[in-house]
Coordinates of C-alpha atoms in Angstrom, one line a residue:
X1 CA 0.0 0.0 0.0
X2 CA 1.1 3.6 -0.5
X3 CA 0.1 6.3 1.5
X4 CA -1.5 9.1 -0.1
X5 CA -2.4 12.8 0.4
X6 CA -4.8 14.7 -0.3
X7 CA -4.3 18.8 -0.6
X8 CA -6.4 20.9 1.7
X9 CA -8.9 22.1 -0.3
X10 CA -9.9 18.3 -1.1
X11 CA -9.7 17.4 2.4
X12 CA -11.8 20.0 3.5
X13 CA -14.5 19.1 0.7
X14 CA -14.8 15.7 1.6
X15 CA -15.2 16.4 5.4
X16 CA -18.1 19.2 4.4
X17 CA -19.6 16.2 2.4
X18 CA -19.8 13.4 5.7
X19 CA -20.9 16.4 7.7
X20 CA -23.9 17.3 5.8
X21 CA -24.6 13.4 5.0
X22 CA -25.0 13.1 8.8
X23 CA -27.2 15.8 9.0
X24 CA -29.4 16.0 5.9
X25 CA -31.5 12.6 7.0
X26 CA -32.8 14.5 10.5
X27 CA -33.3 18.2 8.6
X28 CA -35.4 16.0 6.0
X29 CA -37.5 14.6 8.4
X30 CA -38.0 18.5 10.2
X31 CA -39.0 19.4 6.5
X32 CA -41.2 16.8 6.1
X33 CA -43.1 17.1 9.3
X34 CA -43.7 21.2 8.6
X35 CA -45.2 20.2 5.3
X36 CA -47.7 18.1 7.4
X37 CA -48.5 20.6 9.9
X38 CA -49.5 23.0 7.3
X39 CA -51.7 20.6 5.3
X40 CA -53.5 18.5 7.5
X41 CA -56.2 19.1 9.7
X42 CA -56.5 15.5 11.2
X43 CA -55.0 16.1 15.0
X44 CA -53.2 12.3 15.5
X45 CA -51.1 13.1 12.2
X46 CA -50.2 16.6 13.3
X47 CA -49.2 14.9 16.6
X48 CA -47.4 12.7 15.0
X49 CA -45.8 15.3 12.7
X50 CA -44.8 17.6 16.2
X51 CA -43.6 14.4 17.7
X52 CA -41.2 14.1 14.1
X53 CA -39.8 18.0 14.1
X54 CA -39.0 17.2 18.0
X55 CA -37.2 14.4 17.5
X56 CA -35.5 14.8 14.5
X57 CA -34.4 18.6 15.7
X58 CA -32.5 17.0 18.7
X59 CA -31.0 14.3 16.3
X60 CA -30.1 17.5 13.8
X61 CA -28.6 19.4 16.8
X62 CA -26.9 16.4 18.5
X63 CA -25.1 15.1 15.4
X64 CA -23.5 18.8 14.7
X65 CA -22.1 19.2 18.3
X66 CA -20.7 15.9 17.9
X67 CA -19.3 17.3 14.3
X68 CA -18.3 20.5 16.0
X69 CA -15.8 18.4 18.4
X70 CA -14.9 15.1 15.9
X71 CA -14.3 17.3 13.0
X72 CA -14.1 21.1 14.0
X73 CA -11.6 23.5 15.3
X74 CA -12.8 23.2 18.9
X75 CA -10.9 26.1 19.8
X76 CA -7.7 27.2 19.1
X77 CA -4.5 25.5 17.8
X78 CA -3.5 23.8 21.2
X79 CA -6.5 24.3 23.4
X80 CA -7.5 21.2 25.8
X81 CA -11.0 19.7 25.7
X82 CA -13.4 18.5 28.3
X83 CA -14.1 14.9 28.5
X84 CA -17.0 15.1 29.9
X85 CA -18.2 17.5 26.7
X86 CA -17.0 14.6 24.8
X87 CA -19.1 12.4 26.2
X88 CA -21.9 14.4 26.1
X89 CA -21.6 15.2 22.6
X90 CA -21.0 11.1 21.9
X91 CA -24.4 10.6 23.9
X92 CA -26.0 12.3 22.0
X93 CA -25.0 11.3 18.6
X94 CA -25.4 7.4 19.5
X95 CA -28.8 7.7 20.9
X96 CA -31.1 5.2 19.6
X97 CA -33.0 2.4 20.3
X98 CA -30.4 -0.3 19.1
X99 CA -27.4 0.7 20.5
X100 CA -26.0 1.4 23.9
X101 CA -22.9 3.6 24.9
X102 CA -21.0 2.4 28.2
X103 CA -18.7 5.3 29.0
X104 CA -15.7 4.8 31.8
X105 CA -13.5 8.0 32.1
X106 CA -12.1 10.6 34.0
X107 CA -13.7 14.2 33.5
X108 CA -10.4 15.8 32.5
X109 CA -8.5 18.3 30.2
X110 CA -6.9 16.3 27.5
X111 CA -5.3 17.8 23.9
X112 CA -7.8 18.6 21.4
X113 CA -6.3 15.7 19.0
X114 CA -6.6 13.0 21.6
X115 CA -10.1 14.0 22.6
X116 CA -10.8 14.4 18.2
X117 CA -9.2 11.0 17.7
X118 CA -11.4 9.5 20.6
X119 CA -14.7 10.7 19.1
X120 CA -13.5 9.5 15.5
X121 CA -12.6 6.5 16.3
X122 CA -16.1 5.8 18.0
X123 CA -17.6 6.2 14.8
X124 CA -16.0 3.7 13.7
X125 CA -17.2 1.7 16.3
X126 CA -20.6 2.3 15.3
X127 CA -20.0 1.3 11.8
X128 CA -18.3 -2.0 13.6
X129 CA -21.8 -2.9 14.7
X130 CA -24.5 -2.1 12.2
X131 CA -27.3 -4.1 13.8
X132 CA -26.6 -2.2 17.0
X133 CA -24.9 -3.6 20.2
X134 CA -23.1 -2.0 22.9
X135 CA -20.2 0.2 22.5
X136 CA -18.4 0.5 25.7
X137 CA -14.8 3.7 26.1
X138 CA -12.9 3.2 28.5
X139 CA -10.0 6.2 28.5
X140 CA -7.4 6.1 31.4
X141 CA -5.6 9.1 31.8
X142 CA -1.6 9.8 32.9
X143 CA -0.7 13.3 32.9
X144 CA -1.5 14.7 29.6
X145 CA -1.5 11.6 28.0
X146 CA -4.3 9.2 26.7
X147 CA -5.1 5.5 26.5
X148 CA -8.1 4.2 24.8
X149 CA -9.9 1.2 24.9
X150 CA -13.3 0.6 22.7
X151 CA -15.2 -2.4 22.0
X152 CA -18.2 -2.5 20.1
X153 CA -20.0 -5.6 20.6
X154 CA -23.2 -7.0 18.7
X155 CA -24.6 -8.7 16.2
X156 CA -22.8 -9.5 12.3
X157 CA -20.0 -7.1 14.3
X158 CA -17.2 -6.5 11.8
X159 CA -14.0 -4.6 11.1
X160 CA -15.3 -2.3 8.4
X161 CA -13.4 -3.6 5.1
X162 CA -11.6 -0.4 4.1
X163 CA -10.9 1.1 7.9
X164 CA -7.6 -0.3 8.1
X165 CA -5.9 1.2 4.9
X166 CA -7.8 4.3 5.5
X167 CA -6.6 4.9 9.0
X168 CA -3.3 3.8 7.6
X169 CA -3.2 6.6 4.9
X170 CA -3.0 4.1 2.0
X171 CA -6.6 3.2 0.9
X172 CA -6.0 0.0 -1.0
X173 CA -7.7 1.7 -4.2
X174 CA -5.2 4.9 -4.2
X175 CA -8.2 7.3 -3.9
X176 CA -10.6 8.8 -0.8
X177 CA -14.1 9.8 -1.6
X178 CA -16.6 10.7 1.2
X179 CA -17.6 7.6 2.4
X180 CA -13.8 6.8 3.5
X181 CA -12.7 10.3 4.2
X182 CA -14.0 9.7 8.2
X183 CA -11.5 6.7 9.0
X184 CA -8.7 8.5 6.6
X185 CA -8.9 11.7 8.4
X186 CA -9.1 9.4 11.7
X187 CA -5.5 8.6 10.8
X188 CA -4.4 12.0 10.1
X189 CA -5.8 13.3 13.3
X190 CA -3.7 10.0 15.3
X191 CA -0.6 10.6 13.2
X192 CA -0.7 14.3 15.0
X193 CA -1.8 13.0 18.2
X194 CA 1.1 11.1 17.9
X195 CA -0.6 7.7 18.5
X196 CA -1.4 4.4 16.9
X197 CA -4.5 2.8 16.3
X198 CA -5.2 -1.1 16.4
X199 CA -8.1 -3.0 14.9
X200 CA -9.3 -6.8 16.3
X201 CA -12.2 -8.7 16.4
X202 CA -12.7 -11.8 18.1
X203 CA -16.4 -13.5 17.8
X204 CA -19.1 -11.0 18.4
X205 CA -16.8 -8.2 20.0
X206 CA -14.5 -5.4 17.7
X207 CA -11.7 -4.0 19.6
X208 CA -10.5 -0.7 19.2
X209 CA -7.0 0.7 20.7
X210 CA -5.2 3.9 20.8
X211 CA -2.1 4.7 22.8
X212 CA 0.8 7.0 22.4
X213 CA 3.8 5.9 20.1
X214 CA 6.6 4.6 21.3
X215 CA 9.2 6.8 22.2

């Protein structure tokens, strides 16, 4: 495999793309429920059409917070983020019925990279699972220094085919589009965290590590 790059102009494109994927199935739904509340008059669908806007507004809202931190600036170059914001952000974006987020972890200050690499590499935990399961982080914390520890476990769980050439850098068909740029920018974000990332999967259960290089 041979690592690739892509120019920031490209980068930033493909990101824009997986942000607004995220987010267009939710602002549909808000849409689609207005168009209901101004043309019918029977009161259980304009329940149901109130109950649609409600929900799909907190999914809208949730998913761009969790955006804002995975994928964002979140601050200046060098600032520190909040666990706890992190895991109120990743709460949020994995709410649903199928799937259940175990979180174990200090409430502390950690670099913005570590705490962007954590949130990234949850999604890929999610995509591990796509029946639903549980997802369970576990972060342990010395000085300024992370160690994660995710497993995603449910049913049909998989290593997603293309993650580990993406997070690698070197996506086995030379290219990125915007259904790999999450895992590939994944990588970028833990080659500047200066930390590696290991895939596993053993029966139902996919295990997801990061910890800092080796000096």
């Amino acid at each position: 495999m041979t690592a690739i790059t892509l120019d920031a102009l490209d980068l930033a494109a493909l990101l824009c793309s997986r942000v607004c994927h995220d987010v267009i199935s939710p602002v549909g739904a808000i849409v689609n429920g207005l168009e209901v509340l101004e043309d019918e008059k029977d009161e259980s669908m304009r329940g149901f059409a109130q109950d649609l806007i409600k929900k799909s507004a907190r999914q809208a809202s949730a998913r761009l917070q969790f955006a804002r931190l995975a994928f964002g600036a979140a601050g200046s170059a060098g600032a520190a983020i909040d666990t706890g914001d992190a895991e109120q952000v990743a709460r949020g974006f994995i709410a649903d019925d199928r799937t259940t987020l175990n979180w174990t972890a200090p409430r502390v200050l950690l670099p913005k990279n570590q705490v962007k690499l954590l949130l990234n590499l949850l999604v890929i935990a999610t995509t591990a699972v796509p029946r639903g399961g549980v997802i369970s982080v576990t972060l342990t914390v010395e000085g300024d220094i992370g160690t994660f520890l995710i497993t995603a476990k449910g049913i049909n769980a998989r290593i997603p085919s293309a993650a580990p050439s993406l997070l690698a850098g070197a996506p086995e068909s030379g290219t990125v589009d915007a259904h790999g740029i999450q895992p590939f920018y994944t990588g970028l974000i833990a080659r500047a965290a200066n930390m590696t990332v290991d895939l596993s999967i053993e029966g139902d259960t996919v295990t997801i590590s990061a910890k800092p290089k080796a000096a």
